[in-house]
PDB file of C-alpha atoms and ligand atoms in Angstrom:
ATOM      1  CA  MET A   1       6.831   6.062  82.384  1.00  0.00           C
ATOM      2  CA  LEU A   2       7.122   6.602  78.970  1.00  0.00           C
ATOM      3  CA  TYR A   3       4.546   9.200  76.937  1.00  0.00           C
ATOM      4  CA  ILE A   4       3.573   8.801  73.586  1.00  0.00           C
ATOM      5  CA  GLY A   5       1.053   9.830  72.087  1.00  0.00           C
ATOM      6  CA  ASN A   6       0.125  11.155  67.996  1.00  0.00           C
ATOM      7  CA  HIS A   7      -0.109  14.637  66.039  1.00  0.00           C
ATOM      8  CA  THR A   8      -4.420  14.232  66.029  1.00  0.00           C
ATOM      9  CA  SER A   9      -6.154  15.678  63.122  1.00  0.00           C
ATOM     10  CA  SER A  10      -8.901  15.943  64.910  1.00  0.00           C
ATOM     11  CA  SER A  11     -10.260  19.778  65.107  1.00  0.00           C
ATOM     12  CA  LYS A  12     -13.903  19.195  67.525  1.00  0.00           C
ATOM     13  CA  GLY A  13     -12.528  20.471  70.342  1.00  0.00           C
ATOM     14  CA  TYR A  14      -9.317  19.642  73.511  1.00  0.00           C
ATOM     15  CA  GLU A  15     -11.974  17.135  75.497  1.00  0.00           C
ATOM     16  CA  ALA A  16     -12.197  15.578  72.023  1.00  0.00           C
ATOM     17  CA  MET A  17      -9.074  15.476  71.506  1.00  0.00           C
ATOM     18  CA  ALA A  18      -8.074  13.981  74.354  1.00  0.00           C
ATOM     19  CA  LYS A  19     -11.108  11.297  74.962  1.00  0.00           C
ATOM     20  CA  GLN A  20      -9.468   9.919  70.761  1.00  0.00           C
ATOM     21  CA  MET A  21      -6.075   9.930  72.333  1.00  0.00           C
ATOM     22  CA  ILE A  22      -7.415   7.901  75.144  1.00  0.00           C
ATOM     23  CA  LYS A  23      -8.805   5.499  72.463  1.00  0.00           C
ATOM     24  CA  ASN A  24      -5.153   5.826  70.417  1.00  0.00           C
ATOM     25  CA  GLY A  25      -3.764   4.732  73.769  1.00  0.00           C
ATOM     26  CA  GLY A  26      -2.134   7.904  74.475  1.00  0.00           C
ATOM     27  CA  ASN A  27      -1.161   9.374  77.166  1.00  0.00           C
ATOM     28  CA  THR A  28      -0.234  13.140  75.690  1.00  0.00           C
ATOM     29  CA  PHE A  29      -1.194  14.096  72.773  1.00  0.00           C
ATOM     30  CA  ALA A  30       0.070  17.244  69.637  1.00  0.00           C
ATOM     31  CA  PHE A  31      -2.022  19.804  67.401  1.00  0.00           C
ATOM     32  CA  PHE A  32      -2.432  22.336  65.665  1.00  0.00           C
ATOM     33  CA  THR A  33      -2.869  25.806  67.306  1.00  0.00           C
ATOM     34  CA  ARG A  34      -4.361  27.209  64.619  1.00  0.00           C
ATOM     35  CA  ASN A  35      -5.278  25.586  60.300  1.00  0.00           C
ATOM     36  CA  PRO A  36      -1.867  24.785  59.288  1.00  0.00           C
ATOM     37  CA  ARG A  37      -1.451  26.456  56.348  1.00  0.00           C
ATOM     38  CA  GLY A  38      -2.386  30.008  58.961  1.00  0.00           C
ATOM     39  CA  GLY A  39      -5.055  31.401  59.504  1.00  0.00           C
ATOM     40  CA  LYS A  40      -7.458  32.481  62.486  1.00  0.00           C
ATOM     41  CA  ALA A  41      -7.788  30.735  64.946  1.00  0.00           C
ATOM     42  CA  LYS A  42     -10.812  29.657  66.049  1.00  0.00           C
ATOM     43  CA  ASP A  43     -12.637  30.457  69.591  1.00  0.00           C
ATOM     44  CA  ILE A  44     -12.365  28.382  72.440  1.00  0.00           C
ATOM     45  CA  ASP A  45     -14.414  27.347  74.772  1.00  0.00           C
ATOM     46  CA  PRO A  46     -13.916  27.783  78.418  1.00  0.00           C
ATOM     47  CA  ALA A  47     -16.458  24.618  79.629  1.00  0.00           C
ATOM     48  CA  ASP A  48     -14.021  22.394  76.803  1.00  0.00           C
ATOM     49  CA  VAL A  49     -11.394  22.988  78.166  1.00  0.00           C
ATOM     50  CA  GLU A  50     -12.254  23.032  82.052  1.00  0.00           C
ATOM     51  CA  LYS A  51     -13.971  19.672  80.967  1.00  0.00           C
ATOM     52  CA  PHE A  52     -10.593  18.809  79.150  1.00  0.00           C
ATOM     53  CA  ARG A  53      -7.779  19.715  82.209  1.00  0.00           C
ATOM     54  CA  ILE A  54      -9.952  17.474  84.445  1.00  0.00           C
ATOM     55  CA  LEU A  55      -9.570  14.756  81.577  1.00  0.00           C
ATOM     56  CA  ILE A  56      -5.809  15.042  80.793  1.00  0.00           C
ATOM     57  CA  ARG A  57      -5.061  15.040  84.820  1.00  0.00           C
ATOM     58  CA  GLU A  58      -7.605  11.990  85.499  1.00  0.00           C
ATOM     59  CA  GLN A  59      -6.029  10.153  83.112  1.00  0.00           C
ATOM     60  CA  GLY A  60      -2.372  11.018  83.700  1.00  0.00           C
ATOM     61  CA  PHE A  61      -1.362  13.150  80.530  1.00  0.00           C
ATOM     62  CA  GLY A  62       2.216  14.489  80.393  1.00  0.00           C
ATOM     63  CA  LYS A  63       2.940  17.858  78.421  1.00  0.00           C
ATOM     64  CA  LEU A  64       0.700  18.248  75.081  1.00  0.00           C
ATOM     65  CA  VAL A  65       3.616  19.193  72.139  1.00  0.00           C
ATOM     66  CA  ALA A  66       1.144  22.262  70.176  1.00  0.00           C
ATOM     67  CA  HIS A  67       2.535  22.677  66.735  1.00  0.00           C
ATOM     68  CA  ALA A  68       2.385  26.347  64.831  1.00  0.00           C
ATOM     69  CA  PRO A  69       1.350  26.311  61.381  1.00  0.00           C
ATOM     70  CA  TYR A  70       3.783  25.353  59.132  1.00  0.00           C
ATOM     71  CA  THR A  71       3.402  28.347  56.887  1.00  0.00           C
ATOM     72  CA  LEU A  72       4.721  30.680  60.311  1.00  0.00           C
ATOM     73  CA  ASN A  73       8.544  31.837  58.981  1.00  0.00           C
ATOM     74  CA  ALA A  74       9.968  33.722  61.622  1.00  0.00           C
ATOM     75  CA  CYS A  75      13.395  34.397  59.080  1.00  0.00           C
ATOM     76  CA  ALA A  76      11.382  34.710  55.728  1.00  0.00           C
ATOM     77  CA  ALA A  77      12.978  37.621  53.708  1.00  0.00           C
ATOM     78  CA  LYS A  78       9.584  40.076  53.689  1.00  0.00           C
ATOM     79  CA  GLU A  79       9.183  42.518  56.710  1.00  0.00           C
ATOM     80  CA  ASN A  80       5.360  41.952  56.594  1.00  0.00           C
ATOM     81  CA  LEU A  81       5.463  37.609  57.305  1.00  0.00           C
ATOM     82  CA  ARG A  82       8.249  38.241  59.799  1.00  0.00           C
ATOM     83  CA  VAL A  83       5.174  39.836  61.977  1.00  0.00           C
ATOM     84  CA  PHE A  84       2.447  38.342  60.827  1.00  0.00           C
ATOM     85  CA  ALA A  85       4.818  34.876  62.448  1.00  0.00           C
ATOM     86  CA  LYS A  86       4.815  37.145  65.427  1.00  0.00           C
ATOM     87  CA  GLU A  87       1.587  38.086  65.507  1.00  0.00           C
ATOM     88  CA  THR A  88       0.669  34.293  65.284  1.00  0.00           C
ATOM     89  CA  MET A  89       3.303  33.342  67.438  1.00  0.00           C
ATOM     90  CA  ALA A  90       2.416  35.762  70.852  1.00  0.00           C
ATOM     91  CA  GLU A  91      -1.435  35.162  69.756  1.00  0.00           C
ATOM     92  CA  ASP A  92      -0.638  31.376  70.408  1.00  0.00           C
ATOM     93  CA  LEU A  93       2.046  32.009  73.453  1.00  0.00           C
ATOM     94  CA  ASN A  94      -1.677  33.507  74.891  1.00  0.00           C
ATOM     95  CA  ARG A  95      -4.399  31.472  74.512  1.00  0.00           C
ATOM     96  CA  MET A  96      -1.865  28.380  75.331  1.00  0.00           C
ATOM     97  CA  GLU A  97      -1.679  29.805  79.051  1.00  0.00           C
ATOM     98  CA  LEU A  98      -5.940  28.224  78.994  1.00  0.00           C
ATOM     99  CA  ILE A  99      -3.964  24.834  78.898  1.00  0.00           C
ATOM    100  CA  PRO A 100      -0.580  26.206  80.906  1.00  0.00           C
ATOM    101  CA  GLY A 101       2.482  24.647  81.903  1.00  0.00           C
ATOM    102  CA  ASN A 102       2.868  23.024  77.538  1.00  0.00           C
ATOM    103  CA  TYR A 103       4.580  23.337  75.064  1.00  0.00           C
ATOM    104  CA  TYR A 104       4.846  25.520  71.558  1.00  0.00           C
ATOM    105  CA  ASN A 105       7.304  23.914  68.550  1.00  0.00           C
ATOM    106  CA  PHE A 106       7.204  25.434  65.799  1.00  0.00           C
ATOM    107  CA  HIS A 107      10.140  24.997  62.470  1.00  0.00           C
ATOM    108  CA  PRO A 108      12.409  28.269  62.887  1.00  0.00           C
ATOM    109  CA  GLY A 109      11.759  29.117  59.495  1.00  0.00           C
ATOM    110  CA  SER A 110      13.501  29.287  55.539  1.00  0.00           C
ATOM    111  CA  HIS A 111      16.409  31.543  55.315  1.00  0.00           C
ATOM    112  CA  VAL A 112      14.590  32.280  51.708  1.00  0.00           C
ATOM    113  CA  GLY A 113      18.810  32.210  50.200  1.00  0.00           C
ATOM    114  CA  GLN A 114      19.233  35.826  52.974  1.00  0.00           C
ATOM    115  CA  GLY A 115      21.843  32.654  54.443  1.00  0.00           C
ATOM    116  CA  THR A 116      22.022  30.769  57.628  1.00  0.00           C
ATOM    117  CA  GLN A 117      23.414  34.051  59.831  1.00  0.00           C
ATOM    118  CA  ILE A 118      20.537  35.896  59.066  1.00  0.00           C
ATOM    119  CA  GLY A 119      17.996  33.900  59.462  1.00  0.00           C
ATOM    120  CA  ILE A 120      19.619  33.124  62.955  1.00  0.00           C
ATOM    121  CA  GLU A 121      19.297  36.472  63.920  1.00  0.00           C
ATOM    122  CA  LYS A 122      16.145  36.613  63.082  1.00  0.00           C
ATOM    123  CA  ILE A 123      14.410  34.077  64.369  1.00  0.00           C
ATOM    124  CA  ALA A 124      16.275  34.852  67.450  1.00  0.00           C
ATOM    125  CA  ASP A 125      14.945  38.813  66.961  1.00  0.00           C
ATOM    126  CA  VAL A 126      10.854  37.037  66.664  1.00  0.00           C
ATOM    127  CA  LEU A 127      11.565  35.476  70.003  1.00  0.00           C
ATOM    128  CA  ASN A 128      13.021  38.131  71.780  1.00  0.00           C
ATOM    129  CA  THR A 129       9.812  40.444  70.878  1.00  0.00           C
ATOM    130  CA  VAL A 130       6.689  37.594  71.840  1.00  0.00           C
ATOM    131  CA  LEU A 131       8.621  35.532  74.784  1.00  0.00           C
ATOM    132  CA  THR A 132       6.798  37.080  77.935  1.00  0.00           C
ATOM    133  CA  ASN A 133       8.435  36.485  81.990  1.00  0.00           C
ATOM    134  CA  GLU A 134       4.609  35.424  82.466  1.00  0.00           C
ATOM    135  CA  GLN A 135       4.221  33.100  79.962  1.00  0.00           C
ATOM    136  CA  SER A 136       4.270  29.323  81.962  1.00  0.00           C
ATOM    137  CA  THR A 137       4.463  27.885  78.157  1.00  0.00           C
ATOM    138  CA  THR A 138       7.400  26.730  76.982  1.00  0.00           C
ATOM    139  CA  VAL A 139       8.761  27.182  73.377  1.00  0.00           C
ATOM    140  CA  LEU A 140      10.399  24.570  71.025  1.00  0.00           C
ATOM    141  CA  LEU A 141      12.760  25.062  67.783  1.00  0.00           C
ATOM    142  CA  GLU A 142      11.903  21.845  66.162  1.00  0.00           C
ATOM    143  CA  THR A 143      15.310  20.715  65.793  1.00  0.00           C
ATOM    144  CA  MET A 144      14.828  20.503  60.846  1.00  0.00           C
ATOM    145  CA  ALA A 145      15.908  17.781  57.955  1.00  0.00           C
ATOM    146  CA  GLY A 146      17.889  19.974  56.316  1.00  0.00           C
ATOM    147  CA  LYS A 147      15.336  21.013  53.350  1.00  0.00           C
ATOM    148  CA  GLY A 148      15.683  23.661  50.616  1.00  0.00           C
ATOM    149  CA  SER A 149      17.422  26.785  52.604  1.00  0.00           C
ATOM    150  CA  GLU A 150      16.076  25.345  56.678  1.00  0.00           C
ATOM    151  CA  VAL A 151      17.509  26.817  59.517  1.00  0.00           C
ATOM    152  CA  GLY A 152      17.703  24.450  62.097  1.00  0.00           C
ATOM    153  CA  GLY A 153      18.967  21.273  59.708  1.00  0.00           C
ATOM    154  CA  THR A 154      22.723  21.047  62.856  1.00  0.00           C
ATOM    155  CA  PHE A 155      22.400  21.224  66.322  1.00  0.00           C
ATOM    156  CA  GLU A 156      24.518  24.282  66.393  1.00  0.00           C
ATOM    157  CA  GLU A 157      22.248  25.617  64.692  1.00  0.00           C
ATOM    158  CA  ILE A 158      19.784  25.611  66.935  1.00  0.00           C
ATOM    159  CA  LYS A 159      22.502  25.824  69.525  1.00  0.00           C
ATOM    160  CA  GLU A 160      22.598  29.307  67.267  1.00  0.00           C
ATOM    161  CA  ILE A 161      19.469  30.431  67.874  1.00  0.00           C
ATOM    162  CA  LEU A 162      19.016  29.775  71.452  1.00  0.00           C
ATOM    163  CA  ASP A 163      22.099  31.476  71.954  1.00  0.00           C
ATOM    164  CA  LEU A 164      20.418  34.899  70.588  1.00  0.00           C
ATOM    165  CA  VAL A 165      17.033  34.730  72.464  1.00  0.00           C
ATOM    166  CA  GLU A 166      16.858  36.540  76.425  1.00  0.00           C
ATOM    167  CA  LYS A 167      14.407  34.807  78.197  1.00  0.00           C
ATOM    168  CA  LYS A 168      16.646  31.200  77.657  1.00  0.00           C
ATOM    169  CA  ASP A 169      14.100  29.650  80.412  1.00  0.00           C
ATOM    170  CA  LYS A 170      11.353  29.726  77.914  1.00  0.00           C
ATOM    171  CA  MET A 171      13.052  27.757  75.374  1.00  0.00           C
ATOM    172  CA  GLY A 172      13.363  23.328  74.682  1.00  0.00           C
ATOM    173  CA  VAL A 173      14.258  21.215  71.400  1.00  0.00           C
ATOM    174  CA  CYS A 174      11.840  19.094  70.103  1.00  0.00           C
ATOM    175  CA  LEU A 175      13.789  16.729  68.350  1.00  0.00           C
ATOM    176  CA  ASP A 176      12.088  15.410  65.427  1.00  0.00           C
ATOM    177  CA  THR A 177      14.355  11.550  64.142  1.00  0.00           C
ATOM    178  CA  CYS A 178      12.629  11.764  60.554  1.00  0.00           C
ATOM    179  CA  HIS A 179      14.260  14.942  60.578  1.00  0.00           C
ATOM    180  CA  VAL A 180      17.352  14.376  61.640  1.00  0.00           C
ATOM    181  CA  TRP A 181      18.201  11.279  60.348  1.00  0.00           C
ATOM    182  CA  ASP A 182      17.247  13.241  56.802  1.00  0.00           C
ATOM    183  CA  GLY A 183      19.772  15.294  58.111  1.00  0.00           C
ATOM    184  CA  GLY A 184      22.790  13.566  57.968  1.00  0.00           C
ATOM    185  CA  TYR A 185      22.727  12.388  62.613  1.00  0.00           C
ATOM    186  CA  ASP A 186      23.052   7.895  62.121  1.00  0.00           C
ATOM    187  CA  ILE A 187      20.513   7.719  65.542  1.00  0.00           C
ATOM    188  CA  ALA A 188      19.815   3.921  63.370  1.00  0.00           C
ATOM    189  CA  ASP A 189      23.386   2.612  64.824  1.00  0.00           C
ATOM    190  CA  HIS A 190      24.378   5.605  66.117  1.00  0.00           C
ATOM    191  CA  LEU A 191      22.462   7.239  68.520  1.00  0.00           C
ATOM    192  CA  ASP A 192      24.432   7.542  72.239  1.00  0.00           C
ATOM    193  CA  GLU A 193      26.511   9.382  69.515  1.00  0.00           C
ATOM    194  CA  VAL A 194      23.806  11.404  68.192  1.00  0.00           C
ATOM    195  CA  LEU A 195      22.535  12.072  71.818  1.00  0.00           C
ATOM    196  CA  GLU A 196      25.863  12.628  73.362  1.00  0.00           C
ATOM    197  CA  GLU A 197      26.385  14.995  70.365  1.00  0.00           C
ATOM    198  CA  PHE A 198      22.774  16.820  71.089  1.00  0.00           C
ATOM    199  CA  ASP A 199      24.300  17.252  74.481  1.00  0.00           C
ATOM    200  CA  ARG A 200      27.882  18.440  73.930  1.00  0.00           C
ATOM    201  CA  VAL A 201      26.279  21.293  71.082  1.00  0.00           C
ATOM    202  CA  ILE A 202      23.100  22.054  72.854  1.00  0.00           C
ATOM    203  CA  GLY A 203      22.524  20.412  76.410  1.00  0.00           C
ATOM    204  CA  LEU A 204      20.378  17.083  76.502  1.00  0.00           C
ATOM    205  CA  LYS A 205      18.548  19.406  79.325  1.00  0.00           C
ATOM    206  CA  ARG A 206      16.969  21.395  76.705  1.00  0.00           C
ATOM    207  CA  LEU A 207      15.613  18.244  75.000  1.00  0.00           C
ATOM    208  CA  LYS A 208      11.836  18.597  75.780  1.00  0.00           C
ATOM    209  CA  ALA A 209      10.205  15.875  73.203  1.00  0.00           C
ATOM    210  CA  ILE A 210      10.650  14.188  70.425  1.00  0.00           C
ATOM    211  CA  HIS A 211       8.500  13.436  67.622  1.00  0.00           C
ATOM    212  CA  LEU A 212       8.812   9.930  66.527  1.00  0.00           C
ATOM    213  CA  ASN A 213       8.444   9.201  62.991  1.00  0.00           C
ATOM    214  CA  ASP A 214      10.519   6.933  60.332  1.00  0.00           C
ATOM    215  CA  SER A 215      11.914   8.673  57.444  1.00  0.00           C
ATOM    216  CA  GLN A 216      11.225   7.654  53.573  1.00  0.00           C
ATOM    217  CA  ASN A 217      14.729   8.151  52.361  1.00  0.00           C
ATOM    218  CA  GLU A 218      18.368   7.894  53.348  1.00  0.00           C
ATOM    219  CA  MET A 219      20.684   9.335  56.189  1.00  0.00           C
ATOM    220  CA  GLY A 220      21.029  12.749  55.038  1.00  0.00           C
ATOM    221  CA  SER A 221      18.858  13.331  52.245  1.00  0.00           C
ATOM    222  CA  HIS A 222      17.298  15.971  53.606  1.00  0.00           C
ATOM    223  CA  LYS A 223      14.308  15.128  52.083  1.00  0.00           C
ATOM    224  CA  ASP A 224      11.545  15.145  55.472  1.00  0.00           C
ATOM    225  CA  ARG A 225       9.473  12.971  54.307  1.00  0.00           C
ATOM    226  CA  HIS A 226       8.175  10.918  57.318  1.00  0.00           C
ATOM    227  CA  ALA A 227       7.605   7.078  57.296  1.00  0.00           C
ATOM    228  CA  ARG A 228       4.825   4.572  59.339  1.00  0.00           C
ATOM    229  CA  ILE A 229       7.004   3.134  62.530  1.00  0.00           C
ATOM    230  CA  GLY A 230       9.179   0.158  60.835  1.00  0.00           C
ATOM    231  CA  GLU A 231       8.452   0.800  57.263  1.00  0.00           C
ATOM    232  CA  GLY A 232      11.461   3.744  56.317  1.00  0.00           C
ATOM    233  CA  LYS A 233      14.531   3.454  57.128  1.00  0.00           C
ATOM    234  CA  ILE A 234      15.625   4.460  60.314  1.00  0.00           C
ATOM    235  CA  GLY A 235      13.807   0.934  61.101  1.00  0.00           C
ATOM    236  CA  LEU A 236      11.244  -0.091  64.235  1.00  0.00           C
ATOM    237  CA  LYS A 237      14.642  -1.640  66.098  1.00  0.00           C
ATOM    238  CA  ALA A 238      16.224   1.745  65.961  1.00  0.00           C
ATOM    239  CA  LEU A 239      13.232   3.560  66.652  1.00  0.00           C
ATOM    240  CA  ALA A 240      13.069   1.177  69.794  1.00  0.00           C
ATOM    241  CA  ARG A 241      15.473   2.540  70.941  1.00  0.00           C
ATOM    242  CA  VAL A 242      14.647   5.701  70.811  1.00  0.00           C
ATOM    243  CA  VAL A 243      12.058   5.725  72.840  1.00  0.00           C
ATOM    244  CA  CYS A 244      13.661   3.776  75.844  1.00  0.00           C
ATOM    245  CA  HIS A 245      16.735   5.738  75.913  1.00  0.00           C
ATOM    246  CA  PRO A 246      17.643   6.124  79.440  1.00  0.00           C
ATOM    247  CA  ALA A 247      18.044   9.901  78.703  1.00  0.00           C
ATOM    248  CA  LEU A 248      14.583  10.205  76.944  1.00  0.00           C
ATOM    249  CA  GLU A 249      13.179   8.802  79.988  1.00  0.00           C
ATOM    250  CA  GLY A 250       9.830  10.982  80.960  1.00  0.00           C
ATOM    251  CA  ILE A 251       9.790  12.675  77.464  1.00  0.00           C
ATOM    252  CA  PRO A 252       6.339  13.031  75.548  1.00  0.00           C
ATOM    253  CA  PHE A 253       6.628  11.596  71.749  1.00  0.00           C
ATOM    254  CA  ILE A 254       4.935  11.897  69.487  1.00  0.00           C
ATOM    255  CA  LEU A 255       3.753  10.394  66.527  1.00  0.00           C
ATOM    256  CA  GLU A 256       3.734  12.011  63.071  1.00  0.00           C
ATOM    257  CA  THR A 257       3.127   8.884  60.873  1.00  0.00           C
ATOM    258  CA  PRO A 258       1.136   9.019  57.822  1.00  0.00           C
ATOM    259  CA  ASN A 259      -1.825   6.961  59.739  1.00  0.00           C
ATOM    260  CA  ASP A 260      -5.587   7.144  61.337  1.00  0.00           C
ATOM    261  CA  ASP A 261      -6.147   6.860  64.015  1.00  0.00           C
ATOM    262  CA  ASP A 262      -5.901   2.748  63.713  1.00  0.00           C
ATOM    263  CA  GLY A 263      -2.439   2.941  62.767  1.00  0.00           C
ATOM    264  CA  TRP A 264      -1.793   4.687  64.798  1.00  0.00           C
ATOM    265  CA  THR A 265      -3.722   3.316  67.878  1.00  0.00           C
ATOM    266  CA  ALA A 266      -1.672   0.250  66.116  1.00  0.00           C
ATOM    267  CA  GLU A 267       1.600   2.032  66.015  1.00  0.00           C
ATOM    268  CA  ILE A 268       1.726   3.730  69.648  1.00  0.00           C
ATOM    269  CA  ALA A 269       0.399  -0.439  71.056  1.00  0.00           C
ATOM    270  CA  LEU A 270       3.998  -1.853  69.120  1.00  0.00           C
ATOM    271  CA  LEU A 271       6.190   0.978  70.715  1.00  0.00           C
ATOM    272  CA  LYS A 272       4.113   1.118  74.484  1.00  0.00           C
ATOM    273  CA  ASP A 273       5.458  -3.266  74.462  1.00  0.00           C
ATOM    274  CA  GLN A 274       8.483  -2.468  73.234  1.00  0.00           C
ATOM    275  CA  TYR A 275       9.300   0.310  76.232  1.00  0.00           C
ATOM    276  CA  ALA A 276       8.114  -2.216  78.376  1.00  0.00           C
ATOM    277  CA  ALA A 277      11.024  -5.412  76.885  1.00  0.00           C
ATOM    278  CA  GLY A 278      13.512  -1.854  76.869  1.00  0.00           C
ATOM    279  CA  LEU A 279      12.647  -0.834  80.373  1.00  0.00           C
ATOM    280  CA  GLU A 280      12.807  -5.008  81.992  1.00  0.00           C
ATOM    281  CA  LYS A 281      16.186  -5.134  79.662  1.00  0.00           C
ATOM    282  CA  ARG A 282      17.039  -2.071  81.472  1.00  0.00           C
ATOM    283  CA  ASN A 283      16.407  -3.818  85.509  1.00  0.00           C
ATOM    284  CA  LEU A 284      17.953  -7.408  84.124  1.00  0.00           C
TER     285      LEU A 284
HETATM  286 FE1   FE B 301       7.105  19.561  62.044  1.00  0.00          FE
HETATM  287 FE1   FE B 302       8.329  16.648  63.550  1.00  0.00          FE
HETATM  288 ZN1   ZN B 303       8.953  16.403  58.569  1.00  0.00          ZN
END
């Protein structure tokens, strides 16, 4: 089963987001838990959430991948920024219980000159503060491009964070194809080897979601500029192999490509075709 959708820009409520995704041909999606640049979260309408839950159950949606605001920096040097990160994540995780059992993805953060090791420890500290035994949400660390002082640009750094988290069963990883490519992992010509490396360093059972993006830049550029599927340096063939890879079967694929709904509709249709063709090949 292929679960695919896009990061929806809609902010008209949960039911509206799901309806838009059905229009786009998708069966999962991502959304910001609040304004991507931070700020207060909107009040949730319980009637909207109820309609939404019925709709996605009927339509057989895969797990959703909520995204924390970009401004959240769990390893900021300034304490007030780390307090903001803790408060925001704790509040978001609380709200996520209205739609239980889904994913909450966040960027590990930027160490802003403190060094990677300090960054890793601070990120783990935030997670050890906010994770609860009661939560049904799995929190995902996103693999990063290693731009500037970003932490999480290598599988090793992600693994080091996970090692320091106490409630490991609440944690997973979201692999962003643009980010790992920009980070120096050759998913275009050596996908099997990259996934083997992921398995060796982190463990494939921790891989819970894929952000499916092409990249405007060369492998190892550490830039993080997403391109539409097939319009970047990774290319359609390679991204289709990602979608069809047996090791990634059943996990949600989220497009974060620079598009409008028409563009995402076309990309979703294209990748569904590629998946169907890949399945046929596998079954020969
Ligand atoms: Fe992201
Ligand atoms: Fe991403
Ligand atoms: Zn990105």
